[in-house]
Amino acid sequence: MTRTTSPRNPWIEWIYLALAVAGAILPWLANLDFIQSSGNVFDLSRFIALANANAAAQSLSRDLLIGASAITIWMVVEAGRLQMRGLWVALLCSATLAFACGAPLFLWMRERRLREIQLAGQGAETSDDSSGKQATSS
């Protein structure tokens, strides 16, 4: 039985890539403002204190920590399942730039890998179809 798959939407790759770029730039604009207001150094203890300064900040910080942890675990598992290369780039971006960059970057890489797998599967189906036709025409 031949499994049919719908073609992958190429626009989703561009959306993920645009989100990765925005996820690198926008948080770092805020980080640069923070650095400037901290005497041109990244004061990690002050950053953490401000991230917990009130209930709203605590809510966002904890939400990001838990959500990013779950998605990072999924990224590692999914990359292994799909035999993706370059996972380290997305993880490094998450750790050094922003999770808002690393997660969409991973999704972009994943979409490209899924398209690659789909194209390889279509090639295999074509060769299976042609070998089947040759066998019946003999």
PDB file of N, CA and C in Angstrom, residues 31-70:
ATOM      1  N   ASN A  31      18.099  43.408  25.636  1.00  0.00           N
ATOM      2  CA  ASN A  31      19.315  43.086  26.392  1.00  0.00           C
ATOM      3  C   ASN A  31      20.336  44.218  26.309  1.00  0.00           C
ATOM      4  N   LEU A  32      20.464  44.825  25.139  1.00  0.00           N
ATOM      5  CA  LEU A  32      21.401  45.939  24.991  1.00  0.00           C
ATOM      6  C   LEU A  32      20.975  47.134  25.836  1.00  0.00           C
ATOM      7  N   ASP A  33      19.674  47.395  25.891  1.00  0.00           N
ATOM      8  CA  ASP A  33      19.175  48.452  26.783  1.00  0.00           C
ATOM      9  C   ASP A  33      19.512  48.124  28.236  1.00  0.00           C
ATOM     10  N   PHE A  34      19.318  46.861  28.612  1.00  0.00           N
ATOM     11  CA  PHE A  34      19.642  46.425  29.977  1.00  0.00           C
ATOM     12  C   PHE A  34      21.131  46.608  30.261  1.00  0.00           C
ATOM     13  N   ILE A  35      21.972  46.195  29.318  1.00  0.00           N
ATOM     14  CA  ILE A  35      23.426  46.324  29.485  1.00  0.00           C
ATOM     15  C   ILE A  35      23.816  47.791  29.644  1.00  0.00           C
ATOM     16  N   GLN A  36      23.226  48.636  28.812  1.00  0.00           N
ATOM     17  CA  GLN A  36      23.533  50.067  28.892  1.00  0.00           C
ATOM     18  C   GLN A  36      23.125  50.652  30.251  1.00  0.00           C
ATOM     19  N   SER A  37      21.980  50.212  30.751  1.00  0.00           N
ATOM     20  CA  SER A  37      21.513  50.728  32.046  1.00  0.00           C
ATOM     21  C   SER A  37      22.259  50.110  33.232  1.00  0.00           C
ATOM     22  N   SER A  38      23.067  49.084  32.955  1.00  0.00           N
ATOM     23  CA  SER A  38      23.829  48.399  34.020  1.00  0.00           C
ATOM     24  C   SER A  38      25.310  48.737  33.954  1.00  0.00           C
ATOM     25  N   GLY A  39      25.642  49.900  33.425  1.00  0.00           N
ATOM     26  CA  GLY A  39      27.052  50.294  33.360  1.00  0.00           C
ATOM     27  C   GLY A  39      27.830  49.570  32.289  1.00  0.00           C
ATOM     28  N   ASN A  40      27.163  49.218  31.189  1.00  0.00           N
ATOM     29  CA  ASN A  40      27.773  48.547  30.035  1.00  0.00           C
ATOM     30  C   ASN A  40      28.344  47.171  30.358  1.00  0.00           C
ATOM     31  N   VAL A  41      27.724  46.493  31.303  1.00  0.00           N
ATOM     32  CA  VAL A  41      28.059  45.092  31.594  1.00  0.00           C
ATOM     33  C   VAL A  41      26.750  44.317  31.725  1.00  0.00           C
ATOM     34  N   PHE A  42      26.827  43.029  31.414  1.00  0.00           N
ATOM     35  CA  PHE A  42      25.646  42.188  31.595  1.00  0.00           C
ATOM     36  C   PHE A  42      25.700  41.633  33.009  1.00  0.00           C
ATOM     37  N   ASP A  43      24.974  42.260  33.889  1.00  0.00           N
ATOM     38  CA  ASP A  43      24.938  41.881  35.309  1.00  0.00           C
ATOM     39  C   ASP A  43      23.879  40.789  35.485  1.00  0.00           C
ATOM     40  N   LEU A  44      24.329  39.532  35.477  1.00  0.00           N
ATOM     41  CA  LEU A  44      23.410  38.397  35.522  1.00  0.00           C
ATOM     42  C   LEU A  44      22.565  38.390  36.788  1.00  0.00           C
ATOM     43  N   SER A  45      23.163  38.693  37.930  1.00  0.00           N
ATOM     44  CA  SER A  45      22.377  38.675  39.173  1.00  0.00           C
ATOM     45  C   SER A  45      21.287  39.750  39.143  1.00  0.00           C
ATOM     46  N   ARG A  46      21.585  40.911  38.588  1.00  0.00           N
ATOM     47  CA  ARG A  46      20.567  41.968  38.464  1.00  0.00           C
ATOM     48  C   ARG A  46      19.485  41.552  37.461  1.00  0.00           C
ATOM     49  N   PHE A  47      19.908  40.925  36.367  1.00  0.00           N
ATOM     50  CA  PHE A  47      18.967  40.463  35.345  1.00  0.00           C
ATOM     51  C   PHE A  47      17.962  39.488  35.963  1.00  0.00           C
ATOM     52  N   ILE A  48      18.470  38.522  36.738  1.00  0.00           N
ATOM     53  CA  ILE A  48      17.595  37.533  37.384  1.00  0.00           C
ATOM     54  C   ILE A  48      16.704  38.208  38.420  1.00  0.00           C
ATOM     55  N   ALA A  49      17.263  39.144  39.165  1.00  0.00           N
ATOM     56  CA  ALA A  49      16.456  39.864  40.161  1.00  0.00           C
ATOM     57  C   ALA A  49      15.312  40.619  39.487  1.00  0.00           C
ATOM     58  N   LEU A  50      15.601  41.279  38.360  1.00  0.00           N
ATOM     59  CA  LEU A  50      14.552  42.016  37.646  1.00  0.00           C
ATOM     60  C   LEU A  50      13.525  41.071  37.017  1.00  0.00           C
ATOM     61  N   ALA A  51      13.990  39.894  36.602  1.00  0.00           N
ATOM     62  CA  ALA A  51      13.065  38.911  36.031  1.00  0.00           C
ATOM     63  C   ALA A  51      12.117  38.352  37.082  1.00  0.00           C
ATOM     64  N   ASN A  52      12.434  38.584  38.355  1.00  0.00           N
ATOM     65  CA  ASN A  52      11.590  38.134  39.465  1.00  0.00           C
ATOM     66  C   ASN A  52      11.114  39.299  40.328  1.00  0.00           C
ATOM     67  N   ALA A  53      11.142  40.499  39.772  1.00  0.00           N
ATOM     68  CA  ALA A  53      10.856  41.711  40.546  1.00  0.00           C
ATOM     69  C   ALA A  53       9.407  41.823  40.997  1.00  0.00           C
ATOM     70  N   ASN A  54       8.493  41.240  40.255  1.00  0.00           N
ATOM     71  CA  ASN A  54       7.079  41.299  40.643  1.00  0.00           C
ATOM     72  C   ASN A  54       6.375  40.051  40.115  1.00  0.00           C
ATOM     73  N   ALA A  55       5.122  39.918  40.441  1.00  0.00           N
ATOM     74  CA  ALA A  55       4.376  38.706  40.067  1.00  0.00           C
ATOM     75  C   ALA A  55       4.283  38.534  38.553  1.00  0.00           C
ATOM     76  N   ALA A  56       4.121  39.620  37.820  1.00  0.00           N
ATOM     77  CA  ALA A  56       4.025  39.522  36.356  1.00  0.00           C
ATOM     78  C   ALA A  56       5.345  39.031  35.762  1.00  0.00           C
ATOM     79  N   ALA A  57       6.448  39.599  36.219  1.00  0.00           N
ATOM     80  CA  ALA A  57       7.762  39.174  35.733  1.00  0.00           C
ATOM     81  C   ALA A  57       8.037  37.718  36.110  1.00  0.00           C
ATOM     82  N   GLN A  58       7.668  37.333  37.334  1.00  0.00           N
ATOM     83  CA  GLN A  58       7.842  35.940  37.759  1.00  0.00           C
ATOM     84  C   GLN A  58       7.026  34.999  36.884  1.00  0.00           C
ATOM     85  N   SER A  59       5.808  35.391  36.576  1.00  0.00           N
ATOM     86  CA  SER A  59       4.950  34.560  35.737  1.00  0.00           C
ATOM     87  C   SER A  59       5.587  34.335  34.369  1.00  0.00           C
ATOM     88  N   LEU A  60       6.051  35.412  33.741  1.00  0.00           N
ATOM     89  CA  LEU A  60       6.685  35.284  32.425  1.00  0.00           C
ATOM     90  C   LEU A  60       7.978  34.474  32.497  1.00  0.00           C
ATOM     91  N   SER A  61       8.781  34.720  33.508  1.00  0.00           N
ATOM     92  CA  SER A  61      10.050  33.997  33.653  1.00  0.00           C
ATOM     93  C   SER A  61       9.832  32.502  33.846  1.00  0.00           C
ATOM     94  N   ARG A  62       8.905  32.162  34.716  1.00  0.00           N
ATOM     95  CA  ARG A  62       8.633  30.742  34.985  1.00  0.00           C
ATOM     96  C   ARG A  62       7.982  30.067  33.786  1.00  0.00           C
ATOM     97  N   ASP A  63       7.092  30.785  33.122  1.00  0.00           N
ATOM     98  CA  ASP A  63       6.452  30.265  31.916  1.00  0.00           C
ATOM     99  C   ASP A  63       7.509  29.950  30.857  1.00  0.00           C
ATOM    100  N   LEU A  64       8.436  30.889  30.640  1.00  0.00           N
ATOM    101  CA  LEU A  64       9.509  30.685  29.665  1.00  0.00           C
ATOM    102  C   LEU A  64      10.407  29.524  30.075  1.00  0.00           C
ATOM    103  N   LEU A  65      10.784  29.461  31.329  1.00  0.00           N
ATOM    104  CA  LEU A  65      11.670  28.395  31.802  1.00  0.00           C
ATOM    105  C   LEU A  65      11.057  27.012  31.583  1.00  0.00           C
ATOM    106  N   ILE A  66       9.810  26.849  31.970  1.00  0.00           N
ATOM    107  CA  ILE A  66       9.160  25.539  31.844  1.00  0.00           C
ATOM    108  C   ILE A  66       8.887  25.206  30.380  1.00  0.00           C
ATOM    109  N   GLY A  67       8.345  26.156  29.643  1.00  0.00           N
ATOM    110  CA  GLY A  67       8.055  25.924  28.227  1.00  0.00           C
ATOM    111  C   GLY A  67       9.316  25.656  27.422  1.00  0.00           C
ATOM    112  N   ALA A  68      10.346  26.458  27.642  1.00  0.00           N
ATOM    113  CA  ALA A  68      11.602  26.276  26.914  1.00  0.00           C
ATOM    114  C   ALA A  68      12.259  24.943  27.271  1.00  0.00           C
ATOM    115  N   SER A  69      12.153  24.528  28.518  1.00  0.00           N
ATOM    116  CA  SER A  69      12.718  23.232  28.921  1.00  0.00           C
ATOM    117  C   SER A  69      12.024  22.090  28.190  1.00  0.00           C
ATOM    118  N   ALA A  70      10.705  22.124  28.164  1.00  0.00           N
ATOM    119  CA  ALA A  70       9.947  21.064  27.482  1.00  0.00           C
ATOM    120  C   ALA A  70      10.257  21.040  25.986  1.00  0.00           C
TER     121      ALA A  70
END
